[in-house]
Coordinates of C-alpha atoms in Angstrom, one line a residue:
M1362 CA 22.4 -4.6 -8.8
L1363 CA 21.8 -7.5 -11.2
D1364 CA 20.4 -5.8 -14.9
A1365 CA 16.6 -7.0 -15.4
T1366 CA 17.3 -8.3 -18.6
R1367 CA 18.1 -11.4 -16.9
S1368 CA 16.0 -11.5 -13.9
T1369 CA 12.8 -10.3 -15.0
D1370 CA 11.8 -13.9 -16.1
A1371 CA 9.7 -15.4 -12.9
E1372 CA 11.3 -18.8 -13.6
T1373 CA 14.7 -17.7 -12.8
T1374 CA 15.3 -19.2 -8.9
D1375 CA 18.8 -18.4 -8.2
V1376 CA 18.5 -14.3 -8.4
D1377 CA 17.4 -12.5 -5.2
P1378 CA 14.3 -10.7 -6.4
T1379 CA 15.4 -7.6 -4.2
K1380 CA 18.6 -7.0 -6.0
V1381 CA 17.2 -6.6 -9.3
R1382 CA 17.4 -3.3 -10.9
W1383 CA 14.2 -2.8 -13.1
N1384 CA 13.7 -1.1 -16.3
Q1385 CA 10.4 0.4 -18.3
A1386 CA 11.3 -1.2 -21.4
D1387 CA 11.4 -5.3 -19.7
A1388 CA 8.5 -4.1 -17.1
K1389 CA 6.2 -3.1 -20.2
K1390 CA 7.1 -6.0 -21.9
I1391 CA 5.4 -8.0 -19.1
Y1392 CA 2.5 -5.6 -18.6
N1393 CA 1.4 -6.5 -21.7
L1394 CA 1.7 -10.1 -22.2
P1395 CA -1.3 -12.0 -22.7
F1396 CA -3.5 -11.7 -19.8
N1397 CA -3.9 -15.3 -19.0
D1398 CA 0.0 -15.5 -19.4
L1399 CA 0.3 -12.4 -17.2
L1400 CA -1.8 -14.3 -14.4
F1401 CA 0.1 -17.4 -14.8
R1402 CA 3.3 -15.8 -14.2
A1403 CA 2.3 -13.4 -11.1
Q1404 CA 0.4 -16.3 -10.0
S1405 CA 3.5 -18.9 -9.9
V1406 CA 5.8 -16.0 -8.6
H1407 CA 3.4 -15.3 -5.5
R1408 CA 3.4 -19.1 -4.9
D1409 CA 6.7 -19.1 -4.4
H1410 CA 6.8 -16.6 -1.3
F1411 CA 3.5 -16.9 0.2
D1412 CA 0.4 -19.2 0.8
P1413 CA -1.5 -18.4 -2.1
N1414 CA -5.1 -18.6 0.1
A1415 CA -4.3 -16.3 2.9
I1416 CA -4.8 -12.7 3.1
Q1417 CA -3.3 -10.2 5.7
M1418 CA -6.0 -8.3 7.4
S1419 CA -5.4 -4.7 8.0
R1420 CA -7.6 -2.0 10.1
L1421 CA -7.0 1.7 8.9
L1422 CA -8.2 4.4 11.3
S1423 CA -7.4 8.2 10.9
I1424 CA -6.5 9.4 13.8
K1425 CA -6.1 13.2 12.6
T1426 CA -9.0 13.9 10.0
G1427 CA -9.5 17.0 7.6
G1428 CA -7.6 20.5 7.3
C1429 CA -4.4 19.1 5.4
A1430 CA -2.2 21.8 4.0
E1431 CA -1.0 19.3 0.7
D1432 CA -3.4 20.1 -2.3
C1433 CA -3.2 16.3 -3.1
G1434 CA -5.5 16.3 -6.0
Y1435 CA -7.4 13.1 -5.3
C1436 CA -8.2 13.7 -1.3
S1437 CA -11.1 14.7 0.4
Q1438 CA -8.9 15.8 3.8
S1439 CA -7.5 18.6 1.6
A1440 CA -7.7 22.2 2.7
H1441 CA -7.6 23.1 -0.9
Y1442 CA -10.6 21.6 -2.1
P1443 CA -14.5 22.5 -1.2
T1444 CA -15.0 18.4 0.3
G1445 CA -16.9 19.2 3.2
L1446 CA -14.5 17.8 5.4
K1447 CA -14.3 19.3 8.9
A1448 CA -10.8 19.2 10.5
S1449 CA -10.5 17.5 13.4
K1450 CA -7.9 17.5 16.4
L1451 CA -5.6 14.6 17.2
M1452 CA -7.3 11.7 18.4
E1453 CA -6.6 10.7 22.4
V1454 CA -4.8 7.8 22.6
E1455 CA -7.1 5.6 25.0
R1456 CA -9.7 6.4 22.1
V1457 CA -6.9 4.7 19.3
L1458 CA -6.1 2.0 21.7
A1459 CA -10.0 0.9 22.0
E1460 CA -10.5 1.0 18.6
A1461 CA -7.1 -1.3 18.1
R1462 CA -8.6 -3.7 20.4
K1463 CA -12.4 -3.9 18.6
A1464 CA -9.8 -4.2 15.4
K1465 CA -7.8 -7.4 16.8
E1466 CA -11.1 -8.8 17.8
G1467 CA -12.2 -8.6 14.8
G1468 CA -9.8 -10.5 12.7
A1469 CA -7.1 -7.3 12.1
T1470 CA -3.3 -8.4 12.3
R1471 CA -1.8 -4.9 11.8
Y1472 CA -3.6 -1.4 13.0
C1473 CA -2.8 1.4 10.1
M1474 CA -3.0 5.0 11.9
G1475 CA -3.3 7.7 9.7
A1476 CA -3.2 11.6 10.0
A1477 CA -3.8 14.2 8.0
W1478 CA -0.8 16.0 8.0
R1479 CA 2.2 17.4 5.6
S1480 CA 4.3 16.3 8.5
P1481 CA 3.7 15.9 12.1
K1482 CA 4.6 18.5 14.8
E1483 CA 6.7 17.8 17.6
R1484 CA 3.8 18.5 19.7
D1485 CA 1.9 15.6 18.6
M1486 CA 5.4 13.0 18.4
E1487 CA 4.4 11.9 22.6
A1488 CA 0.8 11.2 21.6
I1489 CA 1.8 9.4 18.6
V1490 CA 4.6 7.2 20.2
A1491 CA 2.3 6.0 22.8
M1492 CA -0.5 4.9 20.1
V1493 CA 2.6 2.6 18.8
K1494 CA 3.5 1.1 22.1
G1495 CA 0.0 0.6 22.8
V1496 CA -1.0 -1.2 19.7
R1497 CA 2.4 -3.2 19.8
A1498 CA 1.4 -4.1 23.2
L1499 CA -1.7 -5.9 21.8
G1500 CA 0.2 -8.1 20.0
M1501 CA -0.6 -6.4 16.5
E1502 CA 1.8 -4.9 13.7
T1503 CA 2.0 -1.2 13.5
C1504 CA 1.9 1.2 10.5
M1505 CA 1.8 4.7 10.7
T1506 CA 1.1 7.6 7.7
L1507 CA 1.5 11.0 9.0
G1508 CA 3.2 12.7 6.1
M1509 CA 7.0 13.7 5.7
L1510 CA 8.9 12.4 8.4
S1511 CA 12.6 14.0 9.0
P1512 CA 15.5 11.2 10.3
G1513 CA 14.8 12.3 13.6
Q1514 CA 11.0 11.9 13.8
S1515 CA 11.4 8.5 11.8
A1516 CA 14.3 7.5 14.7
R1517 CA 11.8 8.5 17.4
L1518 CA 9.0 6.0 15.6
A1519 CA 11.4 3.2 15.3
D1520 CA 12.6 3.5 19.1
A1521 CA 9.1 3.3 20.0
G1522 CA 8.8 -0.3 18.0
L1523 CA 6.9 1.0 14.9
D1524 CA 6.8 -1.6 12.1
Y1525 CA 5.8 -0.2 9.0
Y1526 CA 5.5 3.7 7.3
N1527 CA 3.1 4.3 4.9
H1528 CA 4.0 6.7 2.5
N1529 CA 2.9 6.4 -0.9
V1530 CA 4.6 7.9 -4.2
D1531 CA 0.8 7.9 -6.0
T1532 CA 2.1 7.7 -9.5
S1533 CA 4.9 8.1 -11.5
E1534 CA 7.6 11.0 -11.5
R1535 CA 6.4 12.3 -14.9
F1536 CA 2.6 12.9 -13.9
Y1537 CA 3.3 13.5 -10.4
G1538 CA 3.1 17.3 -10.6
E1539 CA -0.4 17.0 -12.5
I1540 CA -1.8 16.0 -9.2
I1541 CA 0.0 17.9 -6.4
T1542 CA 2.5 20.6 -6.3
T1543 CA 2.8 21.1 -2.6
R1544 CA 5.1 18.2 -2.2
S1545 CA 7.5 17.0 -4.7
F1546 CA 8.3 13.5 -5.7
A1547 CA 11.5 13.6 -4.4
D1548 CA 10.1 14.7 -1.1
R1549 CA 8.3 11.7 -1.4
L1550 CA 11.4 9.2 -1.7
E1551 CA 13.4 11.6 0.6
T1552 CA 10.6 10.4 3.7
L1553 CA 11.3 6.9 2.2
A1554 CA 14.8 6.7 2.7
N1555 CA 14.4 8.3 6.3
V1556 CA 12.3 5.9 7.3
R1557 CA 14.3 2.8 5.6
D1558 CA 17.6 4.4 7.4
A1559 CA 15.7 4.2 11.1
G1560 CA 14.7 0.6 10.3
I1561 CA 11.4 0.4 9.8
K1562 CA 9.6 -1.0 7.1
V1563 CA 8.1 0.8 4.4
C1564 CA 4.9 0.5 2.5
A1565 CA 4.7 2.8 -0.5
G1566 CA 2.6 2.3 -3.0
G1567 CA 0.3 4.5 -5.7
I1568 CA -3.2 5.0 -7.0
L1569 CA -5.0 4.2 -10.2
G1570 CA -7.4 6.1 -12.1
M1571 CA -6.2 9.4 -11.7
G1572 CA -5.4 10.3 -15.5
E1573 CA -2.4 8.6 -15.6
S1574 CA -1.3 6.5 -18.9
D1575 CA -0.4 2.9 -18.5
D1576 CA 3.5 3.9 -18.7
D1577 CA 2.7 5.8 -15.9
R1578 CA 1.6 3.1 -14.0
I1579 CA 4.6 0.8 -14.7
S1580 CA 7.2 3.4 -14.0
M1581 CA 5.6 3.7 -10.5
L1582 CA 6.2 0.4 -9.8
V1583 CA 9.7 0.5 -11.2
T1584 CA 10.6 3.3 -9.1
L1585 CA 9.2 1.1 -6.3
A1586 CA 10.9 -1.6 -7.4
N1587 CA 14.3 -0.3 -7.4
L1588 CA 14.3 1.4 -4.1
P1589 CA 17.7 0.3 -2.2
T1590 CA 15.1 -2.4 -0.8
P1591 CA 12.0 -2.6 -2.4
P1592 CA 8.9 -1.8 -0.2
E1593 CA 7.3 -4.8 2.2
S1594 CA 3.6 -3.4 1.7
V1595 CA 3.1 -2.3 -1.8
P1596 CA -0.6 -0.7 -1.9
I1597 CA -2.6 -0.5 -4.9
N1598 CA -5.7 1.6 -4.6
M1599 CA -8.0 2.6 -7.0
L1600 CA -9.4 6.2 -7.0
I1601 CA -12.2 7.2 -5.2
P1602 CA -13.7 10.6 -6.8
I1603 CA -14.4 12.8 -4.3
P1604 CA -17.0 15.5 -4.7
G1605 CA -15.4 19.1 -4.6
S1606 CA -11.7 17.4 -5.0
K1607 CA -9.6 18.3 -8.3
L1608 CA -10.5 14.4 -9.8
A1609 CA -14.0 14.6 -8.8
D1610 CA -14.8 14.2 -12.6
A1611 CA -11.9 11.6 -13.4
A1612 CA -12.9 8.4 -15.7
P1613 CA -12.8 5.0 -13.9
V1614 CA -10.1 2.9 -14.4
D1615 CA -10.0 -0.4 -16.7
P1616 CA -10.6 -3.1 -14.5
I1617 CA -8.2 -5.3 -16.9
D1618 CA -5.9 -2.5 -16.7
F1619 CA -6.0 -2.8 -13.4
V1620 CA -5.1 -6.5 -12.6
R1621 CA -2.5 -5.7 -14.6
T1622 CA -0.9 -3.5 -12.4
I1623 CA -1.3 -5.8 -9.4
A1624 CA 0.2 -8.9 -11.6
L1625 CA 2.9 -6.7 -12.4
A1626 CA 3.3 -5.6 -9.1
R1627 CA 3.7 -9.2 -7.7
I1628 CA 5.9 -10.6 -9.9
M1629 CA 8.3 -7.3 -9.3
M1630 CA 8.2 -7.2 -5.9
P1631 CA 7.6 -10.9 -5.2
R1632 CA 8.5 -10.5 -1.7
S1633 CA 6.2 -7.8 -0.9
H1634 CA 2.3 -7.7 0.4
V1635 CA 0.7 -6.5 -2.2
R1636 CA -2.7 -4.7 -0.8
L1637 CA -5.6 -4.3 -3.0
S1638 CA -6.7 -0.7 -0.9
A1639 CA -9.3 1.8 -1.7
G1640 CA -11.6 1.5 -4.4
R1641 CA -12.9 -2.3 -3.2
T1642 CA -16.4 -0.6 -2.9
D1643 CA -16.4 -0.4 -6.4
M1644 CA -15.4 -3.5 -7.4
S1645 CA -17.0 -6.7 -8.2
D1646 CA -16.2 -9.7 -6.3
E1647 CA -15.4 -11.2 -9.5
M1648 CA -12.5 -8.5 -10.1
Q1649 CA -11.2 -9.0 -6.4
A1650 CA -10.9 -12.4 -7.0
L1651 CA -8.7 -11.8 -10.1
C1652 CA -6.4 -9.2 -8.0
F1653 CA -6.4 -12.4 -5.6
F1654 CA -5.2 -14.3 -8.1
A1655 CA -2.7 -11.9 -9.4
G1656 CA -1.1 -12.1 -6.2
A1657 CA -2.9 -9.8 -4.0
N1658 CA -2.5 -10.6 -0.6
S1659 CA -3.6 -7.9 1.9
I1660 CA -6.5 -5.9 2.0
F1661 CA -8.1 -3.3 4.7
V1662 CA -11.0 -4.6 6.8
G1663 CA -13.9 -2.6 8.1
E1664 CA -16.6 0.1 7.4
T1665 CA -14.2 2.9 6.2
L1666 CA -10.7 3.8 5.2
L1667 CA -9.9 7.0 6.6
T1668 CA -12.9 9.4 5.5
A1669 CA -13.6 6.5 2.3
D1670 CA -16.1 3.9 2.1
N1671 CA -14.7 0.0 2.2
P1672 CA -16.4 -3.3 2.2
G1673 CA -18.0 -4.4 5.6
E1674 CA -16.2 -7.8 7.7
D1675 CA -19.7 -9.6 6.7
H1676 CA -19.1 -8.8 2.7
D1677 CA -15.4 -9.9 2.9
A1678 CA -16.1 -13.3 5.0
A1679 CA -18.8 -14.1 2.4
L1680 CA -16.0 -13.5 -0.6
F1681 CA -13.6 -14.9 1.4
R1682 CA -15.4 -18.3 1.5
R1683 CA -16.7 -18.0 -2.0
L1684 CA -13.1 -17.9 -3.0
G1685 CA -11.7 -20.6 -0.1
L1686 CA -9.4 -17.8 1.5
R1687 CA -8.6 -17.2 5.0
P1688 CA -7.1 -14.4 7.1
M1689 CA -3.3 -14.6 7.4
A1690 CA -1.7 -14.5 11.0
V1691 CA 1.0 -12.2 12.0
A1692 CA 3.5 -14.9 11.4
D1693 CA 2.4 -16.3 8.1
G1694 CA 3.8 -14.6 4.9
H1695 CA 6.7 -15.7 3.6
D1696 CA 7.7 -19.4 3.5
A1697 CA 9.2 -19.7 6.9
A1698 CA 11.3 -22.5 5.5
R1699 CA 12.8 -20.3 2.6
D1700 CA 13.5 -17.7 4.9
A1701 CA 15.4 -19.8 7.1
A1702 CA 17.6 -21.4 4.3
E1703 CA 18.5 -17.6 3.5

């Protein structure tokens, strides 16, 4: 692996960004650049790899809600906290596919399905596989988030044609134990390795506003960027404090710090989709615009994200018109000519 002392400069063009080995000190220097310099650098990197005015539109559906055995302090679906959310059974396949059709008609190109599990049980795998195959048949990219996966489960989902698997690391390894005790940071990385080894693309990011420090945010991104292959998709969430949860009274994250984290993610993982995920209902249009300028190029559309509120399509469409943005087609993203040359 290459050392980041040479390759942290965005101007370096002869280095494969997926082979860079980042360290905390170099990443922190970039994070702490004057804000205008940081955004200019992030936007420059972004333009080298993506159409700066195209945004990937994804839809997220909760296919099994509540009753999760994990004690994630931010989550409304944990059985450990009195959040008032009732557990449900796994949705029927046809109902999931009906929702996917609606999402496609609404402009979504990726369909993400999430289940509140520690890990899927064998009895549920047949239905999960059918969902993946059905959504792919609609011409959409598929993504699942089902908790921890074994190598065998990962291989089975890969055989079904799953495009992406989401499994966030949530925060830094140092801070992780303050938020979750029922699953270790190493468990998270093991699932990511199982998914990657099966040939599925990785979607992994984290949450800001849980009481972590700037160093924790930077460390989280260093962990992700230093995976054998960086995640193809990096969701950055802003905490939505859930009444009854451990983090119900968490202080909001500073908007400028949030934008700095988006910019650093773009610089460190230039070929990844950086997704502006949960928390957009509490972001001003101006804050979202800064995030897009800093390199965010993916959002979730629809009224809800699993159990949390999300801006509706009308609001997103109006914001896109104001900013001159357009939905990214399935084949969009990396510059085709550049990829062909590589």
